[in-house]
Coordinates of C-alpha atoms in Angstrom, one line a residue:
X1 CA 59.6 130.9 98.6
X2 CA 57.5 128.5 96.7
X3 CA 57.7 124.5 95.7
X4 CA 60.1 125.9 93.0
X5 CA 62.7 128.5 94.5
X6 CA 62.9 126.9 98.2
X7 CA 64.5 123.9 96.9
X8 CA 66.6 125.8 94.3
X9 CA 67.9 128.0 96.9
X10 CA 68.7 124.8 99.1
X11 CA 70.2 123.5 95.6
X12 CA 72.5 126.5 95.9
X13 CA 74.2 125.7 98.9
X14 CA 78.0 124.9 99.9
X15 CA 79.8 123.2 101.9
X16 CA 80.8 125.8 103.5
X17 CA 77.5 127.6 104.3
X18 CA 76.6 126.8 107.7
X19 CA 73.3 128.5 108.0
X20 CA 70.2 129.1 105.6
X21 CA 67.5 131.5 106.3
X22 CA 64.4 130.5 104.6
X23 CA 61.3 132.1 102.9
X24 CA 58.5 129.3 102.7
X25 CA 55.3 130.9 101.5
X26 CA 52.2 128.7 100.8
X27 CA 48.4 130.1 98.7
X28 CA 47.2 126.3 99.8
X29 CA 47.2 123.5 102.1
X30 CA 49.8 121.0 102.2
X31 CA 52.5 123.2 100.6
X32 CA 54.0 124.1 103.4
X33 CA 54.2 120.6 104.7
X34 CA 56.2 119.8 101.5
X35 CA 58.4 122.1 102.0
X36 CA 59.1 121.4 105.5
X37 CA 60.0 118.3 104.4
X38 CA 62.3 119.4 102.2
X39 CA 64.2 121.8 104.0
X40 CA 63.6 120.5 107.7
X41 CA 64.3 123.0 109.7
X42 CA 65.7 123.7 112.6
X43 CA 64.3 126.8 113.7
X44 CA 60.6 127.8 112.6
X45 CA 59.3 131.4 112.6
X46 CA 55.8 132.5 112.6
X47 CA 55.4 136.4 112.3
X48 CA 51.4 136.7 112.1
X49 CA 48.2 135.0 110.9
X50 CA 46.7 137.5 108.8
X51 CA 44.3 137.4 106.0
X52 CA 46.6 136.6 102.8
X53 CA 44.9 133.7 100.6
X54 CA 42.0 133.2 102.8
X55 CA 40.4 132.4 99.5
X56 CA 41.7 129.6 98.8
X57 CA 42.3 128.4 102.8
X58 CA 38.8 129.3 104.2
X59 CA 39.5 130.6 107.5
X60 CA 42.2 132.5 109.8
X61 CA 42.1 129.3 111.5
X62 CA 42.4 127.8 108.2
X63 CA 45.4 129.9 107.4
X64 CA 47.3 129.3 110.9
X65 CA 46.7 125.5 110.2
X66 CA 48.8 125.9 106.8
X67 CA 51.4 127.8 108.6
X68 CA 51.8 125.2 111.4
X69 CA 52.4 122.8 108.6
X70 CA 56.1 124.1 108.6
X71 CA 56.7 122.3 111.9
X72 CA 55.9 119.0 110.6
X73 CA 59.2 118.3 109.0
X74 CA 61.3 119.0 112.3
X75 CA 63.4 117.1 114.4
X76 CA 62.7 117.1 118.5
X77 CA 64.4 119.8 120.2
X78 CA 64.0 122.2 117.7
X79 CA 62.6 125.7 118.3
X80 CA 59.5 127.2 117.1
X81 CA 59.2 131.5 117.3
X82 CA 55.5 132.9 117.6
X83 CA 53.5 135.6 118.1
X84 CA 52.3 136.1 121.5
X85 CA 50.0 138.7 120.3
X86 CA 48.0 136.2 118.4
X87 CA 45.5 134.0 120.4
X88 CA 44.9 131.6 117.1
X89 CA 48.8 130.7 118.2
X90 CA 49.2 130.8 121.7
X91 CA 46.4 128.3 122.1
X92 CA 48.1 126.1 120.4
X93 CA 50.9 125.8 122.9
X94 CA 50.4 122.4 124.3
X95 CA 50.1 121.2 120.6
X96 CA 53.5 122.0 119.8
X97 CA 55.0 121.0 123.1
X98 CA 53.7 117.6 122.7
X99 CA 55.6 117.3 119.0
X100 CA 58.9 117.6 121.3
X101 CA 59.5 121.2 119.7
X102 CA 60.8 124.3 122.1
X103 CA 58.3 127.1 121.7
X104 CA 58.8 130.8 122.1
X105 CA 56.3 133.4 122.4
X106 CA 57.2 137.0 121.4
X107 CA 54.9 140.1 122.0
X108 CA 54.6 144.1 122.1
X109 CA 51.4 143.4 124.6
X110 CA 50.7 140.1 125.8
X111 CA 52.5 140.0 129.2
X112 CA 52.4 135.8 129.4
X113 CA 55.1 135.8 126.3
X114 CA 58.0 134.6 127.0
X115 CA 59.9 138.0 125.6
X116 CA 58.3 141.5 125.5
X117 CA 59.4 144.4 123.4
X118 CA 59.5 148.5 125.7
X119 CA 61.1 151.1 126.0
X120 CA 60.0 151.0 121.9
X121 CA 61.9 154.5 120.3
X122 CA 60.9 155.5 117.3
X123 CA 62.0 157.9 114.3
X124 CA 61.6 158.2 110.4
X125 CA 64.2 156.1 109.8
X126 CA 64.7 154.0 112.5
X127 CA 63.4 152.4 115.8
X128 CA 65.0 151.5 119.1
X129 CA 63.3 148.7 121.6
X130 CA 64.7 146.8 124.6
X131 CA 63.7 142.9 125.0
X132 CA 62.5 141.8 128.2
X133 CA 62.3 138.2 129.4
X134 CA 59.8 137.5 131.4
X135 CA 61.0 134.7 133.0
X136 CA 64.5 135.9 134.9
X137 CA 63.7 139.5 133.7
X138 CA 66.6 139.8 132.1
X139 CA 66.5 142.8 129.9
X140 CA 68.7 143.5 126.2
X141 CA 68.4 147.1 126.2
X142 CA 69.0 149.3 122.8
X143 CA 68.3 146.8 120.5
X144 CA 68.7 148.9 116.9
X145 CA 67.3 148.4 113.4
X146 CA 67.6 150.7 110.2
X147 CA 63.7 151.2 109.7
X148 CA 60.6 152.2 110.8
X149 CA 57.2 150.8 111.8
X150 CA 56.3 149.0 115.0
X151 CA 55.5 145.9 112.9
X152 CA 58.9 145.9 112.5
X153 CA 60.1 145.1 116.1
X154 CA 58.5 142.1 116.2
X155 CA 60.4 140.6 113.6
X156 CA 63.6 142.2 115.0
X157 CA 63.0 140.2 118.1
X158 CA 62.6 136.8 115.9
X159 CA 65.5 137.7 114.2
X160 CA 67.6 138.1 118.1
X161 CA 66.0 135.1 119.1
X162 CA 66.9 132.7 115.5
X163 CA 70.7 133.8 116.2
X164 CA 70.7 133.2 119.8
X165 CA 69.4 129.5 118.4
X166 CA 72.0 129.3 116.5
X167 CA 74.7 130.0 119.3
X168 CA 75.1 133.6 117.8
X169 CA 76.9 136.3 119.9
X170 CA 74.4 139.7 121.3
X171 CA 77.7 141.5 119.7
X172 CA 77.4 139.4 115.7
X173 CA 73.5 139.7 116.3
X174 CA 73.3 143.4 116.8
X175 CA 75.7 143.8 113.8
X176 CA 72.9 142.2 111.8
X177 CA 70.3 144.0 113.0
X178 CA 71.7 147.5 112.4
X179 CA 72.5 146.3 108.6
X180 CA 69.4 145.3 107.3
X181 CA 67.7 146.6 104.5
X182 CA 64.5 145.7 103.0
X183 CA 64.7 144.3 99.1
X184 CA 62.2 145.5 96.4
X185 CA 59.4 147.3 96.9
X186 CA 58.6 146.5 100.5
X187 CA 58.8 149.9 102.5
X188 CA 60.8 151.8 100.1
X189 CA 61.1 155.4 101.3
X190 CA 63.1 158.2 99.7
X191 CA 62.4 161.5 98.5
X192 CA 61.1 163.0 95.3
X193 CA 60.7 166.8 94.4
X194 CA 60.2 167.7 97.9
X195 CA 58.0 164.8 98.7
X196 CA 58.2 161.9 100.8
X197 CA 57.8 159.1 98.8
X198 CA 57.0 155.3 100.9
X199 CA 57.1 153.0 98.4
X200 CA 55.6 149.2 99.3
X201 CA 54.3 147.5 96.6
X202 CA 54.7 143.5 97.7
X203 CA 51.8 141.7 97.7
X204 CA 49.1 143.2 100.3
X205 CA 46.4 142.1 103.0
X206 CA 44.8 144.0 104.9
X207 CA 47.6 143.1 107.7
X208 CA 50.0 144.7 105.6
X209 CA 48.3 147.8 104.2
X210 CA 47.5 148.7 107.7
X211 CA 51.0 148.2 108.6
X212 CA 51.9 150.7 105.6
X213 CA 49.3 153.1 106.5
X214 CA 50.9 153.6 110.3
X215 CA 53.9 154.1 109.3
X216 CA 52.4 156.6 106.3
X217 CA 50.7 158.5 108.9
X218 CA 53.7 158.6 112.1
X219 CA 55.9 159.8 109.1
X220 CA 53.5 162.7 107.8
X221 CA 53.4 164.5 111.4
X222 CA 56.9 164.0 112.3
X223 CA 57.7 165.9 108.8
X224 CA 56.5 169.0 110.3
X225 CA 53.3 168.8 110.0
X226 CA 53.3 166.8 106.5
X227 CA 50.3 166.2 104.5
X228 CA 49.3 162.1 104.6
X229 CA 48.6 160.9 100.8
X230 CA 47.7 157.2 100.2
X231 CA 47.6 155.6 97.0
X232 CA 46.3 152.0 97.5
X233 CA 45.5 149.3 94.9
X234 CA 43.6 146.1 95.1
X235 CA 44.0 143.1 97.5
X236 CA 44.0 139.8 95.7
X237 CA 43.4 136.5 96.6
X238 CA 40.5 137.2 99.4
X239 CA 37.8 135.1 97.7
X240 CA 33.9 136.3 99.4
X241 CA 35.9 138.5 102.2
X242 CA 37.7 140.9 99.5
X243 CA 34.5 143.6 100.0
X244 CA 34.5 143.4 103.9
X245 CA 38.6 143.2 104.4
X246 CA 38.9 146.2 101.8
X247 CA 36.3 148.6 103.4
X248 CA 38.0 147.5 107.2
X249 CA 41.0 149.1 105.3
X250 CA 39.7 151.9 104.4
X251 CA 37.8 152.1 107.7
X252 CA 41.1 151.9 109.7
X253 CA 42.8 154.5 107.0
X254 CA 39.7 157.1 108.0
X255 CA 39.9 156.9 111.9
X256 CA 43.7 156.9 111.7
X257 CA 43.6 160.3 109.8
X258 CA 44.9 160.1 106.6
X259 CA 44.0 163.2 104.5
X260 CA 44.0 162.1 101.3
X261 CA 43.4 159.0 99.6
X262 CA 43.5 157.5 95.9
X263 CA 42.4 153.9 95.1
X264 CA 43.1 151.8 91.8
X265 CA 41.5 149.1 90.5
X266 CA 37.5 148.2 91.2
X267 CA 38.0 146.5 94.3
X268 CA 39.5 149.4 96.4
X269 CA 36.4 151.0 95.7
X270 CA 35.8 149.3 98.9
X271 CA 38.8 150.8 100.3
X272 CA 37.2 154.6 99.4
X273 CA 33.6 153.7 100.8
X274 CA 35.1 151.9 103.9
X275 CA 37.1 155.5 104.4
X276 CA 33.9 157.2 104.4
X277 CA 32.7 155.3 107.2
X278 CA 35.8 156.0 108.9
X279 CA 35.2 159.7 108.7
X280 CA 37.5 161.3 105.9

């Protein structure tokens, strides 16, 4: 997703390929408006503005500036997907309007988006939503995906919304949707000796490892009354904040309930005392 692979990947193309879907990550500013460049897109999603690399970018309006840098190499009349959840994007509205650029807002509570995710269903290995438009309130009911977590049906929606750019059929999206699978490490569960094992070992903020921990937790009570273990490492790249955003972890990992925890490395030593405070 870097300077390096997003151009190989476009390298990689055919003739006959008639749509990429592109990772562009960024640690600094100005990388992303390289790449944007490079690969001008047509559609642009933005997911969340967390706290990954605030070392190096200062600020989470530092880091949402970075991430809008993705829209600078797009033509008028493209589209641009965001969180409605997140005020550091909606009140940037009028700002992308005025570059020419469609703008969609996507939420689970703000009720100004432009589409809302109910009627969310949940299991252990799956999760069921419907998608409602707020402007005609039109509804697409028993929208499907292979995996758990409610952080997961916002990008679900992103994804329904990218093909319907794209002139995709509900039918062709759908199919997509109920075949996903997440690569690597990132929410990896299967069992092991009689234990359920969630393995998610991508690179962490505090956005993430709460994301983790939810899941961790809905999964432990729906497996009859499952004891919740967490294993957590360090989080990297967080500069002066790494003590506060590790202890708000661990924080977060106490009120939710989690019964048992084990940290590694000397930084999520803040993740144990910020538990404390939580109550465990």
């Amino acid at each position: 997703n870097n300077e390096i692979g997003l151009p190989l990947t476009l390298m990689q193309l055919k003739e006959s390929d008639r749509i990429a879907v592109l990772e562009a990550g960024m640690s600094y500013p100005t990388e992303l408006h390289r790449l944007s460049h490079i690969c001008t897109p047509d559609t642009v999603v933005i997911t969340n503005i967390g706290t990954s690399h605030i070392e190096n970018l200062g600020s989470r309006e530092g880091i949402r500036d970075a991430k809008l840098e993705m829209l600078d190499g797009m033509k008028a009349g493209g589209t641009v997907i965001l969180n409605g959840d997140e005020p550091l994007l909606t009140e940037k509205k009028d700002e992308i309007l005025s570059r020419g650029l469609n703008v969609i807002y996507i939420a689970k509570e703000n009720q100004n988006a432009d589409y809302l995710a109910e009627n969310i269903r949940m299991t252990t290995q799956d999760c069921t939503f419907d998608m409602r438009c707020t402007k005609d309130h039109t509804v697409v009911r028993d929208l499907h995906i292979p995996v758990t977590g409610e952080h997961n049906v916002g990008n679900a929606m992103a994804a329904y919304l990218c093909g319907l750019a794209q002139n995709m059929t509900d039918a062709d999206i759908r199919r997509g949707l109920d075949a996903f699978e997440n690569t690597g490490m990132r929410q990896k569960i299967f069992d092991w000796n009689g234990v359920t094992v969630i393995e998610d070992c991508y690179n962490a903020s505090p956005e993430s490892m709460e994301a983790a921990l939810r899941v961790l937790y809905t999964l432990s009570k729906e497996k009859n009354g499952g004891r919740s273990v967490a294993v957590l490492g360090d989080m990297k790249e967080l500069g002066t904040y790494a003590p506060r955003l590790h202890k708000r972890v661990g924080r977060f990992l106490g009120e939710l309930g989690i019964e048992c925890l084990v940290t590694v490395g000397a930084e999520a030593d803040d993740i144990a005392a910020g538990a404390v405070i939580g109550g465990m």
